[in-house]
Coordinates of C-alpha atoms in Angstrom, one line a residue:
Chain A
M1 CA 83.0 58.1 76.4
K2 CA 84.9 56.2 77.9
T3 CA 85.7 57.9 81.7
E4 CA 82.1 58.5 81.6
L5 CA 81.8 54.7 81.7
S6 CA 84.5 54.0 84.1
V7 CA 82.7 56.2 86.6
L8 CA 79.2 54.0 86.4
Y9 CA 80.8 50.6 86.5
D10 CA 83.6 48.7 87.5
A11 CA 86.5 47.9 85.1
P12 CA 85.0 44.5 83.4
G13 CA 86.9 41.2 84.6
P14 CA 86.8 38.2 82.6
R15 CA 83.1 37.0 83.6
Q16 CA 81.5 40.4 83.2
K17 CA 83.2 40.6 79.8
K18 CA 81.7 37.5 78.8
I19 CA 78.3 38.6 79.7
T20 CA 78.4 41.8 77.8
W21 CA 79.3 40.2 74.9
I22 CA 76.8 37.4 75.1
G23 CA 73.8 39.9 76.0
S24 CA 75.5 42.9 73.3
I25 CA 74.8 39.8 70.7
L26 CA 71.1 38.8 71.7
T27 CA 70.0 42.5 72.2
L28 CA 71.8 42.9 68.6
V29 CA 70.1 40.2 67.2
A30 CA 66.2 41.4 69.2
L31 CA 66.9 45.0 67.4
L32 CA 67.6 43.7 64.1
A33 CA 64.6 41.5 64.2
A34 CA 62.2 44.9 65.4
A35 CA 63.4 47.0 62.7
Y36 CA 62.9 44.2 60.3
V37 CA 59.2 43.5 61.5
L38 CA 58.5 47.4 62.6
V39 CA 60.3 49.1 60.0
Y40 CA 61.1 46.7 56.8
R41 CA 58.3 44.9 56.6
P42 CA 55.8 47.9 56.5
L43 CA 57.8 50.1 54.3
D44 CA 57.7 46.6 51.8
A45 CA 54.3 46.2 52.2
K46 CA 53.6 49.6 51.1
G47 CA 56.0 49.2 48.5
Q48 CA 58.8 51.9 49.6
F49 CA 61.5 50.2 48.2
S50 CA 60.7 49.9 44.7
M51 CA 62.7 51.1 42.1
E52 CA 60.2 53.3 40.8
L53 CA 60.8 55.6 44.0
W54 CA 64.2 55.4 44.1
G55 CA 65.5 55.7 41.0
P56 CA 65.3 59.2 40.5
Y57 CA 67.7 59.7 43.0
V58 CA 70.0 56.5 42.9
A59 CA 70.2 55.2 39.4
P60 CA 71.9 57.3 36.9
A61 CA 70.0 55.5 34.2
N62 CA 66.8 57.1 35.4
E63 CA 65.3 59.2 33.2
N64 CA 64.5 62.3 36.0
F65 CA 68.3 61.4 37.3
D66 CA 69.7 64.3 35.9
Q67 CA 67.0 66.6 36.2
L68 CA 66.0 66.1 39.7
W69 CA 69.6 66.2 41.2
D70 CA 69.9 69.4 38.9
R71 CA 67.1 71.2 40.9
L72 CA 68.4 69.6 44.1
G73 CA 71.7 71.3 43.4
F74 CA 70.0 74.4 42.8
G75 CA 68.0 74.4 46.3
L76 CA 71.3 73.5 47.8
R77 CA 72.9 76.7 46.7
Q78 CA 69.8 79.0 47.4
T79 CA 70.1 77.4 51.1
L80 CA 74.0 77.6 51.5
A81 CA 73.6 81.0 49.9
A82 CA 70.8 82.6 52.3
A83 CA 72.7 80.5 54.9
V84 CA 76.4 82.0 54.4
L85 CA 74.9 85.1 54.4
A86 CA 73.2 85.0 57.4
I87 CA 75.9 83.5 59.5
L88 CA 78.1 86.7 58.6
S89 CA 75.4 89.0 59.3
S90 CA 74.2 87.5 62.7
L91 CA 77.9 87.2 63.4
I92 CA 78.6 91.1 62.9
F93 CA 75.0 92.4 64.2
G94 CA 76.0 90.0 67.5
T95 CA 79.2 91.5 67.9
L96 CA 78.4 95.1 68.0
L97 CA 75.6 94.3 69.6
A98 CA 77.4 92.7 72.2
V99 CA 80.1 95.7 72.4
L100 CA 77.2 98.3 72.5
R101 CA 75.6 96.5 75.8
V102 CA 79.0 96.0 77.3
Q103 CA 79.6 99.6 76.7
L104 CA 76.1 101.4 78.0
R105 CA 76.7 98.8 81.0
S106 CA 80.2 101.2 82.4
V107 CA 78.2 104.6 80.9
V108 CA 75.4 103.4 82.8
R109 CA 77.6 103.6 86.1
R110 CA 79.1 107.0 85.5
T111 CA 78.3 109.5 87.3
Y112 CA 79.5 112.8 85.0
T113 CA 81.0 114.9 87.7
G114 CA 82.6 117.2 85.5
F115 CA 79.6 118.4 84.3
N116 CA 77.0 120.9 86.4
L117 CA 74.2 119.0 87.8
P118 CA 70.9 119.2 85.1
V119 CA 73.4 117.9 82.1
A120 CA 74.8 114.9 84.2
Y121 CA 71.4 114.2 85.2
L122 CA 70.4 114.4 81.4
L123 CA 73.3 112.2 80.4
R124 CA 72.7 109.5 83.1
G125 CA 68.9 109.1 82.4
L126 CA 69.8 109.0 78.2
S127 CA 72.6 106.4 79.0
W128 CA 69.9 104.2 81.3
T129 CA 67.2 104.9 78.6
L130 CA 69.3 103.2 76.0
S131 CA 70.4 100.7 78.0
A132 CA 66.8 99.6 78.6
V133 CA 66.0 99.7 75.2
T134 CA 68.5 97.5 74.3
R135 CA 68.2 95.1 77.1
F136 CA 63.9 95.1 76.2
C137 CA 64.6 94.3 72.4
V138 CA 67.1 91.3 73.2
E139 CA 64.8 90.0 75.5
V140 CA 61.8 90.6 73.0
F141 CA 63.8 88.7 70.1
R142 CA 65.6 86.3 72.1
G143 CA 61.8 84.8 73.5
L144 CA 60.0 85.4 69.5
P145 CA 60.6 81.9 67.4
V146 CA 62.5 82.5 64.6
V147 CA 59.5 81.0 62.8
I148 CA 57.3 84.2 63.7
T149 CA 60.7 87.2 63.6
I150 CA 60.9 85.5 59.7
F151 CA 56.9 85.8 59.1
F152 CA 56.9 88.6 60.5
V153 CA 59.5 90.4 58.5
G154 CA 58.4 88.4 55.0
R155 CA 55.0 89.9 56.0
G156 CA 56.0 93.0 57.6
F157 CA 58.1 94.9 55.6
P158 CA 56.1 95.0 52.2
E159 CA 53.4 96.6 54.6
F160 CA 55.8 99.4 55.4
G161 CA 56.7 99.8 51.9
I162 CA 60.3 97.8 51.7
S163 CA 60.2 95.2 49.2
L164 CA 62.8 93.1 48.8
E165 CA 64.1 89.8 46.9
I166 CA 63.1 86.9 49.6
L167 CA 66.0 86.2 50.2
W168 CA 66.6 89.2 51.8
Y169 CA 63.7 88.8 54.0
L170 CA 65.1 85.3 55.4
V171 CA 68.2 86.6 56.2
I172 CA 67.1 89.5 57.8
G173 CA 64.4 87.8 59.6
L174 CA 67.7 85.3 60.7
T175 CA 69.8 87.7 61.9
I176 CA 67.7 89.5 64.5
Y177 CA 67.1 86.5 65.9
N178 CA 70.5 84.4 66.2
G179 CA 72.1 88.2 66.3
V180 CA 70.5 88.6 69.4
V181 CA 71.6 85.0 70.3
I182 CA 75.5 85.6 69.6
A183 CA 75.6 88.9 71.3
E184 CA 74.5 87.1 74.5
I185 CA 76.7 84.5 74.0
L186 CA 79.6 87.2 73.4
R187 CA 78.9 89.2 76.3
S188 CA 78.2 86.4 78.9
G189 CA 81.9 85.2 77.9
M190 CA 82.9 89.3 77.9
E191 CA 81.2 89.4 81.7
G192 CA 82.6 85.8 82.5
L193 CA 86.1 87.2 81.9
P194 CA 88.4 87.2 85.7
G195 CA 87.9 91.1 86.4
G196 CA 92.0 91.8 86.1
Q197 CA 91.7 91.9 82.7
R198 CA 89.6 95.0 82.4
E199 CA 91.3 96.7 85.6
A200 CA 94.8 95.8 83.7
A201 CA 93.9 97.4 80.6
E202 CA 91.9 100.1 82.3
A203 CA 95.5 100.9 84.5
L204 CA 97.4 101.0 80.8
G205 CA 95.1 103.6 80.3
L206 CA 93.0 102.5 77.4
S207 CA 89.3 103.9 77.0
P208 CA 86.5 102.0 77.8
L209 CA 86.0 101.1 73.8
Q210 CA 89.4 100.0 73.0
T211 CA 89.5 97.6 76.6
T212 CA 86.2 96.3 74.8
R213 CA 87.6 96.1 71.5
M214 CA 91.5 95.1 72.1
I215 CA 90.8 92.9 75.8
L216 CA 87.2 91.6 76.1
L217 CA 86.0 90.7 72.7
P218 CA 89.1 88.7 71.5
Q219 CA 89.0 86.2 74.8
S220 CA 85.2 86.4 74.6
F221 CA 85.5 85.0 70.9
R222 CA 88.3 82.3 71.5
I223 CA 86.0 81.3 75.2
M224 CA 82.8 81.2 73.1
L225 CA 84.1 79.6 70.2
P226 CA 82.3 76.3 70.4
A227 CA 79.2 78.0 71.7
L228 CA 79.7 80.1 68.6
I229 CA 79.7 77.2 66.1
S230 CA 77.3 75.3 67.7
Q231 CA 74.8 78.7 67.1
I232 CA 76.1 78.9 63.3
V233 CA 75.0 75.0 62.9
V234 CA 71.8 76.2 64.5
I235 CA 71.9 79.3 61.6
L236 CA 72.2 76.3 59.0
K237 CA 69.3 74.4 60.7
D238 CA 67.1 77.6 60.4
T239 CA 67.8 78.0 56.6
S240 CA 65.0 75.5 56.2
L241 CA 62.5 77.6 57.5
G242 CA 62.7 79.5 53.9
F243 CA 59.6 77.5 52.8
I244 CA 57.2 80.1 54.9
I245 CA 57.9 82.9 53.0
S246 CA 58.2 80.7 49.7
Y247 CA 62.0 80.9 49.6
E248 CA 62.9 78.7 46.6
D249 CA 65.4 76.8 48.9
T250 CA 66.2 72.9 49.2
L251 CA 62.4 72.0 51.3
N252 CA 60.5 73.5 48.4
I253 CA 62.3 72.1 45.5
A254 CA 61.8 68.9 47.3
K255 CA 57.8 69.8 47.6
Q256 CA 57.9 70.3 44.4
I257 CA 59.8 67.1 43.4
I258 CA 57.2 65.2 46.0
G259 CA 54.3 67.2 43.7
V260 CA 55.9 65.3 40.1
L261 CA 57.0 62.0 41.5
D262 CA 55.1 61.3 44.4
N263 CA 58.0 60.0 46.6
P264 CA 57.8 61.9 49.9
I265 CA 59.5 59.3 52.2
Q266 CA 62.6 58.6 50.1
T267 CA 62.8 62.8 49.4
Y268 CA 62.7 63.3 52.8
V269 CA 65.5 60.5 54.2
V270 CA 67.6 61.7 50.7
I271 CA 67.8 65.7 52.3
G272 CA 67.7 64.5 55.9
T273 CA 71.3 62.7 55.1
I274 CA 72.6 66.2 53.3
F275 CA 71.4 68.3 56.3
I276 CA 73.1 65.5 58.9
G277 CA 76.4 65.2 57.1
V278 CA 77.0 68.9 57.4
N279 CA 76.0 69.6 60.6
Y280 CA 77.5 66.9 61.6
S281 CA 80.7 67.7 60.6
L282 CA 80.2 71.6 61.9
S283 CA 79.4 69.9 65.5
K284 CA 82.6 67.6 64.8
L285 CA 84.5 70.7 64.2
A286 CA 83.2 72.8 67.1
Q287 CA 84.5 69.7 69.1
Y288 CA 87.8 69.6 68.2
V289 CA 88.1 73.5 68.8
Q290 CA 86.6 72.7 72.1
H291 CA 89.7 70.2 72.2
R292 CA 92.6 72.5 71.2
L293 CA 91.3 75.5 73.7
A294 CA 90.9 73.1 76.3
R295 CA 94.5 71.8 75.4
G296 CA 95.5 75.2 75.2
R297 CA 94.6 77.0 78.8
R298 CA 96.3 74.1 80.9
T299 CA 98.2 76.8 82.8
S300 CA 94.9 77.7 84.5
P301 CA 93.2 74.2 85.4
T302 CA 90.6 75.1 87.8
R303 CA 89.0 77.6 85.8
T304 CA 89.1 75.6 82.6
G305 CA 87.4 73.2 84.5
A306 CA 84.6 75.2 85.7
A307 CA 84.2 77.3 81.9
G308 CA 84.3 73.6 80.7
T309 CA 81.0 72.4 82.0
E310 CA 79.5 76.0 81.5
L311 CA 80.5 75.7 77.7
E312 CA 79.2 72.3 77.9
T313 CA 75.8 73.8 79.2
E314 CA 75.9 76.2 76.7
A315 CA 76.3 74.5 74.1
V316 CA 73.1 72.1 74.6
A317 CA 70.9 75.2 75.0
G318 CA 72.6 76.5 72.0
T319 CA 72.0 74.3 69.7
T320 CA 68.1 73.3 70.7
T321 CA 66.8 76.5 68.7
Chain B
M1 CA 44.7 98.5 67.8
S2 CA 40.7 97.2 67.9
V3 CA 41.7 94.0 66.4
L4 CA 43.6 93.0 69.9
I5 CA 40.3 93.8 71.6
D6 CA 37.5 92.0 68.9
K7 CA 39.7 89.3 68.1
F8 CA 40.5 88.4 71.6
D9 CA 39.3 85.0 71.5
V10 CA 41.3 84.2 68.9
F11 CA 44.5 85.4 70.5
A12 CA 43.3 83.7 73.6
G13 CA 42.6 80.3 71.9
G14 CA 45.5 80.4 69.7
F15 CA 47.7 80.4 73.1
W16 CA 45.7 77.5 74.3
L17 CA 46.3 75.3 71.1
T18 CA 50.1 76.7 71.2
L19 CA 49.8 75.5 74.9
Q20 CA 48.5 72.0 73.7
I21 CA 51.1 71.2 71.7
C22 CA 53.5 72.3 74.1
V23 CA 52.2 70.0 77.6
L24 CA 51.7 67.1 74.7
A25 CA 55.1 66.9 73.2
G26 CA 57.0 68.1 76.6
T27 CA 55.5 64.7 78.2
G28 CA 56.4 62.4 75.2
A29 CA 60.0 64.6 74.7
L30 CA 61.2 64.1 78.2
A31 CA 59.7 60.7 78.4
L32 CA 61.3 59.4 75.1
G33 CA 64.5 61.6 76.2
A34 CA 65.2 59.9 79.2
V35 CA 64.6 56.5 77.6
M36 CA 67.3 57.4 75.1
A37 CA 69.5 58.9 78.1
V38 CA 69.4 55.6 80.1
L39 CA 70.2 53.6 76.5
R40 CA 73.2 56.2 75.9
I41 CA 74.6 55.0 79.7
S42 CA 73.7 51.5 79.5
P43 CA 76.5 49.0 79.3
L44 CA 75.4 46.8 76.4
P45 CA 77.3 48.1 72.8
P46 CA 74.5 47.9 70.8
L47 CA 71.6 49.6 73.1
R48 CA 74.7 52.7 73.1
A49 CA 74.3 52.7 69.5
V50 CA 71.2 53.2 69.2
G51 CA 71.0 55.9 71.6
T52 CA 73.5 57.7 69.8
A53 CA 72.1 57.4 66.6
Y54 CA 68.8 59.0 67.5
V55 CA 70.7 62.0 68.5
T56 CA 72.7 62.3 66.1
I57 CA 70.0 62.2 63.7
F58 CA 67.8 64.8 65.2
R59 CA 70.0 67.0 66.1
N60 CA 71.1 67.5 62.9
V61 CA 68.1 67.2 60.7
P62 CA 66.0 70.1 60.8
L63 CA 63.0 70.7 62.6
T64 CA 61.0 71.6 59.3
V65 CA 62.0 68.5 57.8
V66 CA 60.8 66.3 60.7
M67 CA 58.0 68.4 60.5
F68 CA 57.7 67.5 56.6
F69 CA 58.1 63.7 56.9
A70 CA 55.3 63.7 59.6
A71 CA 53.0 65.2 57.5
F72 CA 53.8 64.3 54.3
G73 CA 55.5 60.6 55.0
L74 CA 53.3 59.3 57.2
P75 CA 50.0 59.9 55.6
A76 CA 52.1 58.0 52.8
L77 CA 52.4 55.3 54.6
G78 CA 49.1 54.8 55.6
S79 CA 49.4 56.0 59.6
N80 CA 47.0 58.9 60.8
A81 CA 48.6 58.1 64.0
N82 CA 45.4 57.5 65.7
F83 CA 47.3 55.9 68.6
L84 CA 47.3 59.2 70.2
R85 CA 43.6 59.5 70.0
I86 CA 44.1 58.5 74.2
P87 CA 40.3 57.9 75.2
V88 CA 40.6 60.3 78.1
L89 CA 43.2 62.3 77.2
D90 CA 40.8 63.1 73.7
S91 CA 38.9 65.2 76.2
V92 CA 40.9 67.4 77.0
F93 CA 43.3 68.0 74.0
S94 CA 40.5 68.2 72.2
R95 CA 42.4 68.2 69.0
L96 CA 43.7 64.5 69.4
G97 CA 40.7 62.8 68.7
T98 CA 39.9 64.9 65.4
D99 CA 39.6 63.2 62.3
L100 CA 41.9 66.0 60.8
P101 CA 45.6 63.8 61.7
Y102 CA 48.2 67.0 61.8
F103 CA 47.6 68.0 65.3
R104 CA 49.0 64.9 65.9
F105 CA 51.7 64.8 63.3
A106 CA 52.8 67.9 65.4
V107 CA 52.9 66.6 68.3
I108 CA 54.7 63.5 67.3
A109 CA 57.2 65.7 65.2
L110 CA 57.9 68.3 68.1
A111 CA 58.3 65.3 70.8
L112 CA 60.5 63.3 68.5
Y113 CA 62.9 66.5 67.9
T114 CA 63.0 67.4 71.6
A115 CA 63.9 64.3 72.8
A116 CA 67.2 64.0 71.2
F117 CA 67.7 67.5 73.1
V118 CA 66.5 66.4 75.9
C119 CA 68.8 63.2 76.2
E120 CA 71.4 65.3 75.8
A121 CA 70.6 67.3 78.4
L122 CA 69.9 64.8 81.0
R123 CA 73.3 63.2 80.1
S124 CA 75.0 66.1 80.5
G125 CA 73.6 66.2 83.8
V126 CA 75.2 62.4 84.7
N127 CA 78.5 63.7 83.4
A128 CA 78.5 66.5 86.1
V129 CA 78.4 64.4 88.7
P130 CA 81.5 63.9 90.6
P131 CA 83.1 60.4 89.8
G132 CA 84.5 60.0 93.2
Q133 CA 80.6 59.6 93.7
A134 CA 79.8 56.7 91.9
E135 CA 83.2 55.3 92.7
A136 CA 82.5 55.3 96.1
A137 CA 79.1 54.2 95.7
R138 CA 81.0 50.9 93.7
S139 CA 83.4 50.8 96.6
L140 CA 80.2 50.3 99.0
G141 CA 78.9 47.3 96.3
M142 CA 76.3 49.1 95.1
T143 CA 75.0 47.6 91.8
F144 CA 74.8 49.8 88.8
T145 CA 70.8 50.0 88.7
Q146 CA 71.5 50.9 92.9
N147 CA 74.1 53.4 92.2
L148 CA 71.7 55.5 89.5
R149 CA 68.5 55.5 91.5
H150 CA 70.3 56.0 94.8
V151 CA 73.5 58.3 94.2
V152 CA 73.7 59.1 90.4
L153 CA 70.2 60.3 89.5
P154 CA 69.4 62.4 92.4
Q155 CA 72.7 64.5 91.7
S156 CA 72.2 65.0 88.1
W157 CA 68.7 66.9 88.4
K158 CA 70.6 69.8 89.7
A159 CA 72.8 70.0 86.8
A160 CA 70.2 69.0 84.4
A161 CA 67.6 71.6 85.9
V162 CA 69.2 74.3 83.5
P163 CA 70.0 72.7 80.0
L164 CA 66.7 70.9 80.4
G165 CA 64.6 74.1 81.1
S166 CA 66.2 75.9 78.2
V167 CA 65.4 72.6 75.7
I168 CA 61.6 73.3 77.0
I169 CA 62.0 76.6 76.2
A170 CA 63.2 76.0 72.7
M171 CA 60.7 73.6 71.8
I172 CA 57.6 76.4 73.2
K173 CA 59.5 78.3 70.2
N174 CA 59.7 75.3 67.9
S175 CA 56.1 74.6 68.3
A176 CA 55.1 77.9 66.1
L177 CA 56.3 75.9 63.2
A178 CA 53.1 73.4 63.7
G179 CA 51.0 76.5 62.3
F180 CA 52.7 76.1 58.8
F181 CA 51.9 72.3 59.0
G182 CA 48.2 72.5 58.9
V183 CA 47.2 72.6 62.5
V184 CA 44.7 75.5 62.2
G185 CA 44.3 77.8 65.1
D186 CA 47.4 78.0 67.0
L187 CA 49.0 80.8 67.5
A188 CA 51.3 81.1 64.1
Q189 CA 48.3 80.4 62.0
S190 CA 46.6 82.4 63.3
A191 CA 48.6 85.4 62.5
D192 CA 48.7 84.0 59.2
Q193 CA 44.9 84.1 59.1
L194 CA 44.0 87.4 60.8
T195 CA 46.5 89.5 58.6
S196 CA 46.2 87.6 55.1
A197 CA 42.7 86.1 54.8
E198 CA 40.9 88.9 57.3
G199 CA 42.5 91.5 56.2
Y200 CA 43.7 93.1 60.0
P201 CA 46.0 95.7 60.3
F202 CA 49.7 94.1 60.5
V203 CA 51.3 95.6 63.5
P204 CA 48.8 95.2 66.1
V205 CA 48.5 91.3 65.2
A206 CA 52.2 91.1 65.4
I207 CA 52.0 92.7 68.8
G208 CA 49.3 90.5 69.9
I209 CA 51.0 87.4 68.4
S210 CA 54.4 88.1 70.2
I211 CA 52.6 88.9 73.8
G212 CA 51.3 85.4 73.6
Y213 CA 54.5 84.3 72.9
L214 CA 56.8 85.9 75.0
I215 CA 54.1 85.0 77.9
M216 CA 55.2 81.3 77.9
T217 CA 58.9 82.1 77.3
V218 CA 60.6 85.1 79.2
P219 CA 59.6 84.1 82.6
L220 CA 60.5 80.6 81.9
G221 CA 63.9 82.2 80.8
L222 CA 64.4 84.9 84.1
L223 CA 63.8 81.6 86.1
L224 CA 66.6 79.8 84.6
D225 CA 69.1 82.6 84.7
R226 CA 68.2 83.1 88.3
M227 CA 68.4 78.9 88.5
E228 CA 72.1 79.6 87.1
R229 CA 73.2 82.5 88.9
R230 CA 72.6 80.9 92.2
Q231 CA 74.3 77.4 91.0
A232 CA 77.4 79.5 90.2
V233 CA 77.1 80.3 93.8
A234 CA 76.6 77.3 94.7
R235 CA 79.5 75.6 92.8

């Protein structure tokens, strides 16, 4: 924040400081007045600040307080359960997919000189097809909205005679989409590594799989950690989509609460605050990690700089879905 | 597979409606996001605080909550978002003028949510401009606005284009949620309608809907990849 500002402005002198102070106070007054007229007064006129609507959330004496937080707690636990399962399975699936795609890439380049001609052509064709199929799947599932994926899983699996608990439909739907995204993050991390890493590993006699597993993947995880964490925030946010296949998560519980108490604004303010608290701390963690990593890589300043800007775009892109 | 041909008008209509939501929400999000980005780099601390608060709130709340708030909260406040019934626009985007407010609510929610990410993309573009540029402009005696207008902003577009593009792609995908909040006839809701209410087989409908979304997202994604690669070389 500091550095970015100093780029656009001169360091303020005494006069400029005074102007900034007066300007700040004036805008603050204007903002408060606008908030009072545009937000507080209409809300107050509709009686949205009444204890009748807020009571169940904030007053322990209220008759609904215990039951309501009981239900909300249940919803939150359900959301967290789905989120944790989805995060774990997306990470595992994403890593496997990334390794598979990187392996296929190196296999495609092989010419199989030791085999006789038809077998060599067959093997090359096979590996090329596999590579094309995985690429196609990645593009398709990356391009589909995660809502649609969850909906398809929830509607499609029973159609094919696979019936699971609703939780698993949600987890599978989230895993398909986010696993593919994580795979792409890890893959771009591995491909962004200096070529010398792979060459050195191969010169030591490691097999391609060993090279990926022991050399490329750990470094890719390290470089891409901020992007991975923002994708984890995305998974946590996307868990709230469970309501479209009637999973009993926080939002579904909220809907039931509103059905009884008829206080939509208060309910969504409370739930929004909870989500902001959890996700904001996760994002802060991501920033901290990025900071730590930047410090650890001080030995190669130029490359860190380039990787840094790339990461920022990745992080922006990642958090959007 | 015959449902793809028999019901082609449903798929095409859904595609068109989803596109309408995306165009309207995208315009709104770009405008609001630009305002927020200006607030976030403004010299006055209270304005910066407003920008930061907006971005923090909307980046950390799931779009679902924003949608719910728009669909249930706004009616509770007695608003049907009638200010979006803009006279000329609603002849092109016919849903803007209807009595059912859900299309307008969906556009509002999507624009509010996406604006936070647009703001971040624009800001990362401004940050990517080398500090020497702005310093040189200042030492030439340019004022803050001149500096932004002639030196910093023209260069920041280049760095902001790719992140902005991925924000727009994400918005197109997020627009699918509108179908579950009372917007009748967009791609997502058509999937539900065709499979559950009209009893068409699942797989062909799923393929049709998927194609509808992929037409919008995949070419944009490929374009962005290309831009990114060209920029990487330029750098």
